[in-house]
Amino acid sequence: MSDGHRRAQAAIQAILRLTNLLMAGKRVAVIGDEPELAARLRAMGAQTLLADPAAALRGHRVLAEDEAVALADLVVGATEAHLPFLRDGAILIPAAPPARPSGTGEPHETDGEPPTGPPARPSGTDGEPPAGPSGTGGGPSGTGGVFAGLPGVRVRDGITGYRLGPGREVFVLDMSC
Amino acid sequence: MLADIRDASLRTRGLERIAWARRSMPVLNAIAGELDLTGRTVGLVLVLEPKTANLALTLRDAGADVIVTCPASETADDVAAALVSEGVAVLARSDASPERDRAFALRMLREGLDVLADDGSRVVRLAHAENLLGGLIGAAEETTSGLRPLRVMADRGELRIPVLAVNDARSKYLFDNVHGTGQSCVMAALDLTGLQLAGAVCVVAGYGYVGQGVARYARALGARVVVTEVEPFAALRAHHEGYEVRPLLDACPDADLVFSATGVAHTVTREHLRAMRPGAVVAVAGGVPDEVEAGDVPAGVTVLAEGECVNCAAAEGNPIEIMDLSLAVQALAVDHLVRRGSTMAPAVHLLPEELDERVARLKLRALGIGLDTPSARQREFLGRGL
Ligand SMILES: NC(=O)c1ccc[n+]([C@@H]2O[C@H](COP(=O)([O-])OP(=O)(O)OC[C@H]3O[C@@H](n4cnc5c(N)ncnc54)[C@H](O)[C@@H]3O)[C@@H](O)[C@H]2O)c1
């Protein structure tokens, strides 16, 4: 069996197990070249949003990447570049971090006890989305690449919430859970 | 307050899961403010997990004293602990024996319920058998297999309270039985086994609402799906929807994964299990006792979750958005019984059409989906009857 099919099923299993949500009717932006995943999601009833014009012939909706991300309930393959566009409540599956030499950079630790007090906001953002956090230290949790430097709040097992500004909170899935 | 749970220290994790579910339950949120259950005692016997916990909290906020009980195999101890910390009475633990589960149900009934929300009609039937109906105004029943015995009782003149058929509301069965149960049973089986569905053969026994959903999601993930049926229209429907339709015994040797979606005991028999090849996996999406004869399973064949319904016993149950619809129906059914139950005959009743439609419209509104309305010319056309 092709690796794409294996990855597609594994990703769908992880998303649905971590969130307990329904795939049918979700707007899902699929970033990157994952045709098997996009096809499976579409077959499960998701409204898939892809940037590749040829995807229209396979029943996906074609949109520029920022527009797709701005509409999406779920972004598969999210990166730092998408942060300014995300809607409140969006759920992110980070792009797999690029392979790095071992022993460098620990991921931002967000698991464990919830912090006391209200979740911290990224400093200097008042209504504006953050200007893209600095640092690209991705890690095994898969969240560091997108949100290195932003304080996350544990939501439930495998889900971390991030406040991007007033009334805008997004959720990152830890696909290794 | 009544409380018999396994471990109160699990409450934080339970509260997290309840709060996460709440985010995706707009319909229950929308109707919460309209319920008035002041001074009423409501018993809940639904699968004890984060979504049903939100129903318990909603009924409590509407003024009810809520008592929750649930069989061991469908009890999440962290959610039970969270509910107790929120002041809801809970008699449910994942380590309870069947005798203790029965004792919990009897204790709940002896508290004197006004309304009961049941799943599988286990407690409604128990209340009849033990003469514990007391002041019970009526019950709401969640599922297909729970309604069947109640209709038999009604036909024999043995049903002594009105029952609202929550399952038969369209905003329940068109989505919960098909999409919720379909997605969650297929995903639970994959999570438990690690099976790759692409290229696998998946046999679905029963092509009712649940079977249609299971077949659809198994096919979406790349399986070749074979359907088995006893009813000619259901079989033809499966055929026209592109599935192979064959007798179960004939399909067993090809199967990698078999679902029973009938809700009828003895659907998958020992003979069927013996016809399967080593490595085959069997799962129940219906959920009545002995749906799969899991007594002595031949070597090499696996029956998931000991033959209990696989999404409830071995995963987090139906998806949150789907349970939002089903539990909104439950909440409206409980409220309707409180208001009108004393005027209703002891029979199985459908939920009033306007309540069912209200749930569907609230869901559409939450999704931001607009509808067209028939124009004056269209209404005139329809009125002409031509
Ligand atoms: N697991 C869950 O979360 C969940 C959710 C909803 C319903 N259910 C249960 O699922 C079961 C099915 O519900 P439904 O709404 O689909 O009912 P249904 O009546 O629509 O479907 C049952 C189908 O099974 C067929 N059938 C009966 N005996 C059969 C046999 N021996 N072989 C093949 N087919 C057979 C019937 O002809 C019918 O088409 C019920 O027990 C219901 O309570 C479970």
Coordinates of C-alpha atoms and ligand atoms in Angstrom, one line a residue:
Chain A
M1 CA 0.0 0.0 0.0
S2 CA 1.2 3.5 -0.7
D3 CA 2.6 5.7 2.0
G4 CA 0.1 8.4 1.2
H5 CA -2.9 6.1 2.1
R6 CA -1.2 5.0 5.3
R7 CA -0.5 8.7 6.3
A8 CA -4.0 9.7 5.4
Q9 CA -5.7 7.1 7.6
A10 CA -3.3 7.8 10.4
A11 CA -3.9 11.5 10.3
I12 CA -7.7 11.1 10.2
Q13 CA -7.6 8.6 13.1
A14 CA -5.5 11.0 15.2
I15 CA -7.6 14.1 14.4
L16 CA -10.9 12.3 15.3
R17 CA -9.5 10.5 18.4
L18 CA -8.0 13.7 19.8
T19 CA -11.0 16.0 19.1
N20 CA -14.1 13.6 19.2
L21 CA -15.5 15.8 16.4
L22 CA -17.3 14.9 13.2
M23 CA -15.6 15.2 9.9
A24 CA -18.7 15.6 7.8
G25 CA -19.4 19.2 7.0
K26 CA -16.1 20.5 8.2
R27 CA -14.1 23.0 6.1
V28 CA -10.7 21.5 5.9
A29 CA -7.7 23.3 4.3
V30 CA -5.2 20.7 3.1
I31 CA -1.8 22.4 2.8
G32 CA 0.9 20.6 0.9
D33 CA 0.8 17.7 -1.4
E34 CA -1.4 15.1 0.3
P35 CA -3.8 13.9 -2.4
E36 CA -4.8 10.7 -0.6
L37 CA -5.6 12.6 2.5
A38 CA -7.7 15.2 0.7
A39 CA -9.6 12.5 -1.1
R40 CA -10.4 10.6 2.1
L41 CA -11.5 13.7 3.9
R42 CA -13.8 14.6 0.9
A43 CA -15.2 11.1 0.9
M44 CA -16.0 11.5 4.6
G45 CA -18.0 14.6 3.9
A46 CA -15.5 17.3 4.6
Q47 CA -15.5 20.4 2.3
T48 CA -11.9 20.3 1.3
L49 CA -10.1 23.5 0.4
L50 CA -7.0 23.2 -1.7
A51 CA -4.6 25.6 -3.5
D52 CA -3.8 23.3 -6.4
P53 CA -6.1 24.3 -9.4
A54 CA -6.1 20.7 -10.6
A55 CA -7.8 19.6 -7.4
A56 CA -11.1 21.1 -8.7
L57 CA -11.3 18.1 -11.0
R58 CA -11.4 15.9 -8.0
G59 CA -14.2 17.7 -6.2
H60 CA -12.2 19.9 -4.0
R61 CA -12.8 23.7 -3.7
V62 CA -9.8 25.6 -5.0
L63 CA -8.7 28.8 -3.2
A64 CA -5.5 30.7 -2.6
E65 CA -3.8 29.3 0.4
D66 CA -4.5 32.3 2.7
E67 CA -8.2 32.3 1.7
A68 CA -8.4 28.6 2.3
V69 CA -6.8 28.9 5.7
A70 CA -9.1 31.9 6.6
L71 CA -12.2 29.8 5.9
A72 CA -11.1 26.6 7.5
D73 CA -12.4 24.9 10.6
L74 CA -9.4 22.6 10.4
V75 CA -6.0 23.2 8.8
V76 CA -3.9 20.2 7.9
G77 CA -0.2 21.2 7.5
A78 CA -0.4 24.5 9.3
T79 CA 2.7 26.7 9.5
E80 CA 3.7 30.0 11.1
A81 CA 2.8 31.8 7.9
H82 CA -0.9 30.9 8.4
L83 CA -1.3 32.5 11.9
P84 CA -2.6 35.9 10.8
F85 CA -5.4 34.4 8.8
L86 CA -6.9 31.8 11.2
R87 CA -10.4 32.1 12.4
D88 CA -11.5 31.8 16.0
G89 CA -11.8 28.2 17.0
A90 CA -9.7 26.9 14.1
I91 CA -8.0 23.5 14.8
L92 CA -4.5 23.1 13.5
I93 CA -2.5 20.0 12.5
P94 CA 1.1 21.4 12.2
A95 CA 3.2 20.6 9.2
A96 CA 5.7 17.9 10.1
P97 CA 8.8 19.7 11.3
P98 CA 11.7 19.5 8.9
A99 CA 14.3 16.9 9.9
R100 CA 16.9 18.4 12.1
P101 CA 20.1 17.1 13.6
S102 CA 19.3 15.4 16.9
G103 CA 19.9 17.0 20.3
T104 CA 18.9 20.6 19.3
G105 CA 16.1 22.7 20.5
E106 CA 13.5 21.3 23.0
P107 CA 9.9 22.0 22.1
H108 CA 8.0 24.6 24.1
E109 CA 6.5 22.5 26.9
T110 CA 2.8 22.9 27.2
D111 CA 1.6 19.6 28.7
G112 CA 1.1 18.9 32.3
E113 CA -0.8 21.1 34.8
P114 CA -2.8 24.0 33.5
P115 CA -1.2 27.2 34.4
T116 CA -2.9 29.2 37.1
G117 CA -4.5 32.5 36.2
P118 CA -5.8 33.6 32.9
P119 CA -4.0 32.5 29.8
A120 CA -1.3 35.0 28.8
R121 CA -1.6 37.0 25.6
P122 CA 1.2 37.5 23.3
S123 CA 2.7 40.8 24.2
G124 CA 2.2 43.9 22.0
T125 CA -0.9 42.5 20.3
D126 CA -4.0 44.5 20.7
G127 CA -6.6 43.3 18.3
E128 CA -3.9 42.6 15.8
P129 CA -2.7 39.1 15.1
P130 CA 0.8 38.5 16.2
A131 CA 3.5 39.4 13.7
G132 CA 4.6 35.8 13.6
P133 CA 6.5 34.4 16.5
S134 CA 10.2 34.2 16.3
G135 CA 12.1 31.0 16.4
T136 CA 11.4 27.9 14.5
G137 CA 12.4 25.3 17.1
G138 CA 10.0 22.5 16.0
G139 CA 10.1 19.3 18.0
P140 CA 8.5 15.9 18.5
S141 CA 5.3 17.5 19.9
G142 CA 4.9 19.1 16.5
T143 CA 3.7 22.4 17.9
G144 CA 7.0 24.3 18.3
G145 CA 7.3 25.1 14.7
V146 CA 4.0 26.9 14.6
F147 CA 3.9 28.5 18.0
A148 CA 7.4 28.7 19.3
G149 CA 7.4 31.5 21.8
L150 CA 3.6 31.7 22.4
P151 CA 2.3 30.5 25.7
G152 CA -0.2 27.7 25.2
V153 CA -2.8 26.4 27.6
R154 CA -3.7 22.7 28.0
V155 CA -7.2 22.1 26.8
R156 CA -7.4 18.4 27.1
D157 CA -5.1 15.4 26.2
G158 CA -3.3 16.3 23.0
I159 CA -4.9 19.7 22.5
T160 CA -3.2 23.0 23.3
G161 CA -5.1 26.3 23.0
Y162 CA -3.3 29.5 21.9
R163 CA -4.8 33.0 22.1
L164 CA -3.9 35.0 19.0
G165 CA -5.7 38.1 20.1
P166 CA -9.0 39.1 21.7
G167 CA -11.7 36.7 20.8
R168 CA -9.4 34.6 18.7
E169 CA -8.2 31.3 20.1
V170 CA -6.9 28.4 18.0
F171 CA -6.2 24.8 19.0
V172 CA -3.2 22.8 18.0
L173 CA -3.3 19.0 18.0
D174 CA -0.3 17.0 19.2
M175 CA -0.4 14.2 16.6
S176 CA 2.0 12.1 18.6
C177 CA -0.6 11.6 21.3
Chain B
M1 CA -26.2 14.2 47.6
L2 CA -26.0 10.7 46.2
A3 CA -22.5 9.8 44.9
D4 CA -20.9 6.5 44.3
I5 CA -18.0 6.9 41.8
R6 CA -14.6 5.4 41.4
D7 CA -12.1 8.2 41.9
A8 CA -13.0 11.8 42.8
S9 CA -9.4 12.9 42.0
L10 CA -10.0 12.5 38.3
R11 CA -12.3 15.5 38.1
T12 CA -9.9 17.9 36.4
R13 CA -9.5 15.8 33.4
G14 CA -13.2 15.2 33.3
L15 CA -13.9 18.9 33.5
E16 CA -11.5 19.6 30.6
R17 CA -13.3 17.1 28.4
I18 CA -16.7 18.5 29.3
A19 CA -15.6 22.0 28.5
W20 CA -14.1 21.0 25.2
A21 CA -17.3 19.3 24.2
R22 CA -19.4 22.3 25.2
R23 CA -17.6 24.4 22.6
S24 CA -19.2 22.4 19.8
M25 CA -22.7 22.1 21.3
P26 CA -24.4 25.3 20.1
V27 CA -27.9 23.8 19.9
L28 CA -28.0 22.5 23.5
N29 CA -26.6 26.0 24.5
A30 CA -29.4 27.7 22.6
I31 CA -32.2 25.8 24.2
A32 CA -30.7 25.8 27.7
G33 CA -32.3 29.1 28.6
E34 CA -35.8 28.0 27.6
L35 CA -36.1 25.0 29.9
D36 CA -37.9 25.2 33.2
L37 CA -37.4 22.1 35.4
T38 CA -37.5 23.9 38.8
G39 CA -38.0 21.4 41.6
R40 CA -38.1 18.4 39.3
T41 CA -36.0 15.2 39.8
V42 CA -34.6 13.9 36.5
G43 CA -32.9 10.6 36.1
L44 CA -30.3 10.2 33.3
V45 CA -29.2 6.8 32.1
L46 CA -27.2 7.8 29.1
V47 CA -23.6 6.7 28.2
L48 CA -21.6 8.6 30.8
E49 CA -19.1 10.7 28.8
P50 CA -18.4 14.4 28.2
K51 CA -21.4 15.2 25.9
T52 CA -24.1 13.6 28.1
A53 CA -22.4 15.4 31.1
N54 CA -23.3 18.6 29.4
L55 CA -26.9 17.5 29.2
A56 CA -26.8 16.8 32.9
L57 CA -25.4 20.2 33.6
T58 CA -28.0 21.9 31.4
L59 CA -30.9 20.2 33.2
R60 CA -29.3 21.1 36.5
D61 CA -29.1 24.7 35.4
A62 CA -32.7 24.6 34.4
G63 CA -33.5 23.9 38.0
A64 CA -33.7 20.1 38.1
D65 CA -32.2 17.7 40.7
V66 CA -30.3 15.4 38.3
I67 CA -29.3 11.8 39.2
V68 CA -27.0 10.0 36.7
T69 CA -26.4 6.3 36.5
C70 CA -24.7 4.2 33.8
P71 CA -23.5 0.7 33.3
A72 CA -19.8 0.1 34.1
S73 CA -18.7 -0.5 30.5
E74 CA -20.1 2.9 29.4
T75 CA -18.9 4.9 32.3
A76 CA -16.0 7.4 32.1
D77 CA -14.8 7.7 35.7
D78 CA -13.2 11.2 35.1
V79 CA -16.5 12.6 33.8
A80 CA -18.4 11.0 36.7
A81 CA -16.0 12.7 39.1
A82 CA -16.4 16.1 37.3
L83 CA -20.2 15.9 37.6
V84 CA -20.0 15.1 41.3
S85 CA -17.8 18.2 41.8
E86 CA -20.5 20.2 40.0
G87 CA -23.1 19.0 42.4
V88 CA -24.8 16.4 40.2
A89 CA -25.7 13.0 41.9
V90 CA -23.8 10.2 40.2
L91 CA -24.1 6.4 40.8
A92 CA -21.7 5.0 38.2
R93 CA -18.3 3.4 38.2
S94 CA -16.3 1.6 35.6
D95 CA -15.5 -1.3 38.0
A96 CA -19.1 -2.0 39.0
S97 CA -20.4 -5.6 38.7
P98 CA -23.7 -6.1 36.8
E99 CA -25.4 -6.6 40.2
R100 CA -24.1 -3.2 41.4
D101 CA -25.2 -1.5 38.2
R102 CA -28.7 -2.9 38.9
A103 CA -28.5 -1.7 42.5
F104 CA -27.5 1.8 41.3
A105 CA -30.6 1.9 39.0
L106 CA -32.9 0.8 41.8
R107 CA -31.5 3.4 44.1
M108 CA -32.0 6.1 41.5
L109 CA -35.7 4.9 41.0
R110 CA -36.3 4.9 44.8
E111 CA -35.3 8.6 45.0
G112 CA -38.6 9.3 43.3
L113 CA -38.0 10.6 39.7
D114 CA -40.4 12.9 37.8
V115 CA -38.8 12.1 34.4
L116 CA -36.3 9.5 33.2
A117 CA -34.1 9.8 30.1
D118 CA -33.2 6.2 29.3
D119 CA -30.9 4.4 26.9
G120 CA -31.8 0.9 25.9
S121 CA -35.0 1.1 28.0
R122 CA -33.2 -0.9 30.7
V123 CA -34.4 1.3 33.6
V124 CA -37.9 1.8 32.3
R125 CA -38.3 -1.9 32.1
L126 CA -36.7 -2.4 35.5
A127 CA -39.1 0.2 37.0
H128 CA -42.1 -1.8 35.6
A129 CA -40.7 -5.1 36.8
E130 CA -39.9 -3.9 40.3
N131 CA -43.1 -1.8 40.7
L132 CA -41.0 1.4 41.2
L133 CA -42.9 3.7 38.8
G134 CA -44.0 5.8 41.7
G135 CA -44.7 9.4 40.5
L136 CA -42.8 9.0 37.3
I137 CA -44.5 11.2 34.7
G138 CA -42.8 9.6 31.7
A139 CA -39.6 8.7 30.0
A140 CA -37.6 9.7 27.0
E141 CA -35.9 6.8 25.2
E142 CA -32.7 7.4 23.2
T143 CA -32.3 4.4 20.9
T144 CA -33.8 2.0 18.3
S145 CA -33.2 -1.1 20.4
G146 CA -34.7 0.5 23.5
L147 CA -37.9 1.5 21.8
R148 CA -38.6 -2.0 20.3
P149 CA -39.3 -3.7 23.7
L150 CA -41.3 -0.7 24.8
R151 CA -43.6 -0.9 21.8
V152 CA -44.0 -4.6 22.5
M153 CA -45.1 -3.7 26.1
A154 CA -47.4 -1.0 24.8
D155 CA -49.1 -3.5 22.4
R156 CA -49.6 -5.9 25.3
G157 CA -51.1 -3.2 27.4
E158 CA -48.2 -3.5 29.9
L159 CA -46.6 0.0 29.4
R160 CA -47.8 2.2 32.3
I161 CA -46.1 5.6 31.5
P162 CA -45.9 7.7 28.3
V163 CA -42.5 7.4 26.5
L164 CA -41.1 9.9 24.0
A165 CA -39.2 8.2 21.2
V166 CA -36.2 10.5 21.1
N167 CA -34.6 8.1 18.6
D168 CA -37.4 8.6 16.1
A169 CA -36.9 12.4 15.9
R170 CA -35.4 13.2 12.5
S171 CA -32.8 15.5 14.1
K172 CA -31.6 12.4 16.0
Y173 CA -31.7 9.3 13.7
L174 CA -30.8 11.0 10.4
F175 CA -27.5 12.2 11.9
D176 CA -26.7 10.2 15.1
N177 CA -27.5 6.7 13.8
V178 CA -26.0 7.4 10.3
H179 CA -23.1 9.8 10.6
G180 CA -22.3 9.8 14.3
T181 CA -22.4 6.0 14.8
G182 CA -20.9 5.3 11.3
Q183 CA -17.8 7.5 11.8
S184 CA -17.2 6.7 15.4
C185 CA -17.6 2.9 15.1
V186 CA -15.3 2.7 12.1
M187 CA -12.7 4.9 13.8
A188 CA -12.9 3.0 17.1
A189 CA -12.3 -0.3 15.2
L190 CA -9.2 1.2 13.5
D191 CA -7.9 2.7 16.7
L192 CA -8.2 -0.6 18.5
T193 CA -6.7 -2.8 15.8
G194 CA -4.3 -0.7 13.7
L195 CA -5.9 -2.2 10.6
Q196 CA -5.3 -0.4 7.3
L197 CA -8.7 0.0 5.7
A198 CA -7.5 0.9 2.2
G199 CA -7.8 -2.4 0.2
A200 CA -9.4 -4.3 3.1
V201 CA -12.8 -6.1 2.9
C202 CA -15.3 -4.8 5.4
V203 CA -18.6 -6.6 5.9
V204 CA -21.6 -4.7 7.4
A205 CA -24.5 -6.8 8.6
G206 CA -27.7 -4.7 8.5
Y207 CA -28.3 -1.7 6.2
G208 CA -30.6 0.3 8.4
Y209 CA -29.5 3.8 9.5
V210 CA -26.5 2.6 11.4
G211 CA -25.4 0.2 8.7
Q212 CA -25.6 2.9 6.0
G213 CA -23.3 5.1 8.1
V214 CA -20.8 2.3 8.9
A215 CA -20.7 1.3 5.2
R216 CA -20.2 4.9 4.0
Y217 CA -17.3 5.7 6.3
A218 CA -15.6 2.3 5.7
R219 CA -15.8 3.0 2.0
A220 CA -14.6 6.5 2.4
L221 CA -11.4 5.2 4.0
G222 CA -10.8 2.8 1.1
A223 CA -12.4 -0.5 2.1
R224 CA -14.3 -2.7 -0.3
V225 CA -17.7 -3.0 1.6
V226 CA -20.0 -6.0 1.5
V227 CA -23.5 -5.6 3.0
T228 CA -25.7 -8.4 4.4
E229 CA -29.5 -8.0 5.0
V230 CA -32.7 -9.9 5.8
E231 CA -35.1 -7.2 4.4
P232 CA -35.5 -6.9 0.6
F233 CA -35.8 -3.1 0.4
A234 CA -32.7 -2.5 2.5
A235 CA -30.8 -5.0 0.4
L236 CA -31.8 -3.4 -2.8
R237 CA -30.9 0.0 -1.5
A238 CA -27.5 -1.2 -0.6
H239 CA -27.1 -2.7 -4.1
H240 CA -28.0 0.6 -5.7
E241 CA -25.6 2.5 -3.5
G242 CA -22.8 0.4 -4.9
Y243 CA -22.2 -2.2 -2.3
E244 CA -21.9 -6.0 -2.9
V245 CA -24.8 -7.6 -1.1
R246 CA -24.4 -11.3 -0.1
P247 CA -25.5 -13.6 2.7
L248 CA -23.3 -13.2 5.8
L249 CA -22.0 -16.8 5.8
D250 CA -20.9 -16.4 2.2
A251 CA -19.1 -13.1 3.0
C252 CA -17.3 -14.2 6.2
P253 CA -14.3 -16.0 4.5
D254 CA -13.4 -12.7 2.7
A255 CA -13.7 -10.4 5.6
D256 CA -11.0 -8.4 7.3
L257 CA -13.5 -6.5 9.4
V258 CA -17.1 -7.4 10.2
F259 CA -19.6 -5.0 11.8
S260 CA -22.9 -6.0 13.2
A261 CA -25.3 -3.0 12.7
T262 CA -28.6 -4.8 13.2
G263 CA -29.3 -4.4 16.9
V264 CA -30.7 -7.9 16.8
A265 CA -29.3 -10.7 19.0
H266 CA -27.5 -13.6 17.3
T267 CA -26.6 -11.7 14.1
V268 CA -23.1 -13.0 14.1
T269 CA -23.2 -16.6 15.3
R270 CA -20.5 -19.2 16.2
E271 CA -21.0 -20.6 12.7
H272 CA -20.2 -17.2 11.2
L273 CA -17.2 -16.8 13.4
R274 CA -15.8 -20.2 12.4
A275 CA -16.2 -19.3 8.7
M276 CA -13.8 -16.2 9.2
R277 CA -10.2 -16.4 8.4
P278 CA -7.4 -15.9 11.0
G279 CA -6.9 -12.2 11.6
A280 CA -10.5 -11.2 11.1
V281 CA -11.9 -8.7 13.5
V282 CA -15.6 -8.4 14.5
A283 CA -17.1 -5.2 16.0
V284 CA -20.6 -4.3 17.2
A285 CA -22.2 -1.0 16.1
G286 CA -25.7 -1.9 17.2
G287 CA -25.3 -2.9 20.8
V288 CA -27.8 -5.5 22.1
P289 CA -26.6 -8.5 24.3
D290 CA -25.5 -11.5 22.2
E291 CA -25.5 -9.5 18.9
V292 CA -22.2 -11.3 18.3
E293 CA -22.0 -14.7 20.0
A294 CA -18.8 -13.8 21.7
G295 CA -18.8 -16.8 24.0
D296 CA -16.1 -19.0 22.5
V297 CA -14.4 -17.2 19.6
P298 CA -12.3 -19.4 17.3
A299 CA -8.5 -18.8 17.6
G300 CA -7.3 -16.0 15.3
V301 CA -10.6 -14.1 15.3
T302 CA -11.0 -11.0 17.5
V303 CA -14.2 -9.6 18.8
L304 CA -13.6 -6.0 19.9
A305 CA -14.9 -4.6 23.2
E306 CA -16.2 -8.0 24.2
G307 CA -19.0 -7.6 21.8
E308 CA -20.4 -4.4 23.3
C309 CA -21.0 -1.4 21.0
V310 CA -17.5 -0.5 20.0
N311 CA -17.8 3.3 19.9
C312 CA -19.4 3.6 23.4
A313 CA -17.5 0.8 25.2
A314 CA -14.0 1.4 23.7
A315 CA -13.9 5.0 22.4
E316 CA -15.4 8.4 23.2
G317 CA -18.9 7.6 21.8
N318 CA -20.6 9.5 19.0
P319 CA -19.0 12.8 17.8
I320 CA -19.7 16.0 19.8
E321 CA -21.7 17.9 17.1
I322 CA -23.9 14.9 16.6
M323 CA -24.6 14.4 20.3
D324 CA -25.5 18.1 20.4
L325 CA -28.5 17.3 18.2
S326 CA -29.5 14.1 20.0
L327 CA -29.1 15.7 23.5
A328 CA -31.0 18.8 22.5
V329 CA -33.8 16.4 21.5
Q330 CA -33.4 14.7 24.9
A331 CA -33.6 18.1 26.7
L332 CA -36.7 19.1 24.9
A333 CA -38.3 15.7 25.5
V334 CA -37.7 16.0 29.2
D335 CA -39.1 19.5 29.3
H336 CA -42.1 18.4 27.2
L337 CA -42.8 15.5 29.6
V338 CA -42.7 17.8 32.6
R339 CA -45.2 20.2 30.9
R340 CA -47.5 17.7 29.2
G341 CA -46.6 14.2 30.3
S342 CA -49.5 13.9 32.8
T343 CA -52.0 14.4 29.9
M344 CA -50.3 11.8 27.6
A345 CA -51.5 8.2 27.3
P346 CA -49.2 5.3 28.4
A347 CA -47.8 4.6 24.9
V348 CA -44.7 5.3 22.8
H349 CA -45.1 8.9 21.4
L350 CA -43.2 10.8 18.7
L351 CA -41.6 14.0 19.7
P352 CA -43.9 16.9 18.6
E353 CA -42.9 17.8 15.0
E354 CA -42.3 21.5 15.9
L355 CA -39.7 20.6 18.6
D356 CA -37.9 18.3 16.2
E357 CA -37.8 21.0 13.5
R358 CA -36.6 23.6 16.0
V359 CA -33.5 21.5 16.7
A360 CA -32.7 21.3 13.0
R361 CA -33.2 25.0 12.5
L362 CA -31.1 25.9 15.5
K363 CA -28.3 23.7 14.0
L364 CA -28.5 25.4 10.6
R365 CA -28.4 28.8 12.3
A366 CA -25.3 27.8 14.2
L367 CA -23.7 26.6 11.0
G368 CA -24.6 29.9 9.3
I369 CA -26.6 28.0 6.6
G370 CA -29.5 29.9 5.0
L371 CA -32.6 28.3 3.5
D372 CA -34.8 29.4 0.6
T373 CA -38.5 30.0 1.4
P374 CA -41.2 29.0 -1.1
S375 CA -42.4 32.1 -3.0
A376 CA -46.0 33.2 -3.2
R377 CA -46.3 31.7 -6.7
Q378 CA -44.8 28.4 -5.4
R379 CA -47.2 28.3 -2.5
E380 CA -50.1 29.0 -4.9
F381 CA -48.9 26.2 -7.2
L382 CA -48.7 23.8 -4.2
G383 CA -52.1 25.0 -3.0
R384 CA -53.7 24.2 -6.3
G385 CA -52.7 20.5 -5.9
L386 CA -51.5 20.3 -9.5
Ligands
LIG1 N1 -23.5 2.5 18.8 C1 -24.2 3.6 18.8 O1 -23.8 4.7 19.2 C2 -25.7 3.5 18.2 C3 -26.3 4.7 17.8 C4 -27.6 4.6 17.3 C5 -28.2 3.3 17.2 N2 -27.6 2.2 17.7 C6 -28.2 0.8 17.6 O2 -27.9 0.3 16.3 C7 -28.9 -0.7 16.0 C8 -29.4 -0.4 14.6 O3 -30.1 0.8 14.6 P1 -30.8 1.4 13.3 O4 -31.3 2.7 13.7 O5 -29.8 1.2 12.2 O6 -32.0 0.3 13.1 P2 -32.7 -0.1 11.8 O7 -33.9 -0.8 12.2 O8 -32.8 1.1 10.9 O9 -31.7 -1.1 11.0 C9 -31.5 -2.4 11.4 C10 -31.3 -3.2 10.0 O10 -30.8 -4.5 10.3 C11 -31.4 -5.4 9.4 N3 -31.3 -6.7 10.0 C12 -32.0 -7.3 11.0 N4 -31.5 -8.5 11.3 C13 -30.5 -8.8 10.4 C14 -29.6 -9.9 10.2 N5 -29.7 -11.0 10.9 N6 -28.7 -9.8 9.2 C15 -28.6 -8.7 8.4 N7 -29.5 -7.6 8.6 C16 -30.4 -7.6 9.6 C17 -32.8 -4.9 9.3 O11 -33.5 -5.4 8.2 C18 -32.6 -3.4 9.3 O12 -32.4 -2.9 7.9 C19 -29.9 -0.6 17.1 O13 -29.6 -1.6 18.1 C20 -29.7 0.8 17.7 O14 -30.1 0.9 19.0 C21 -26.3 2.3 18.1

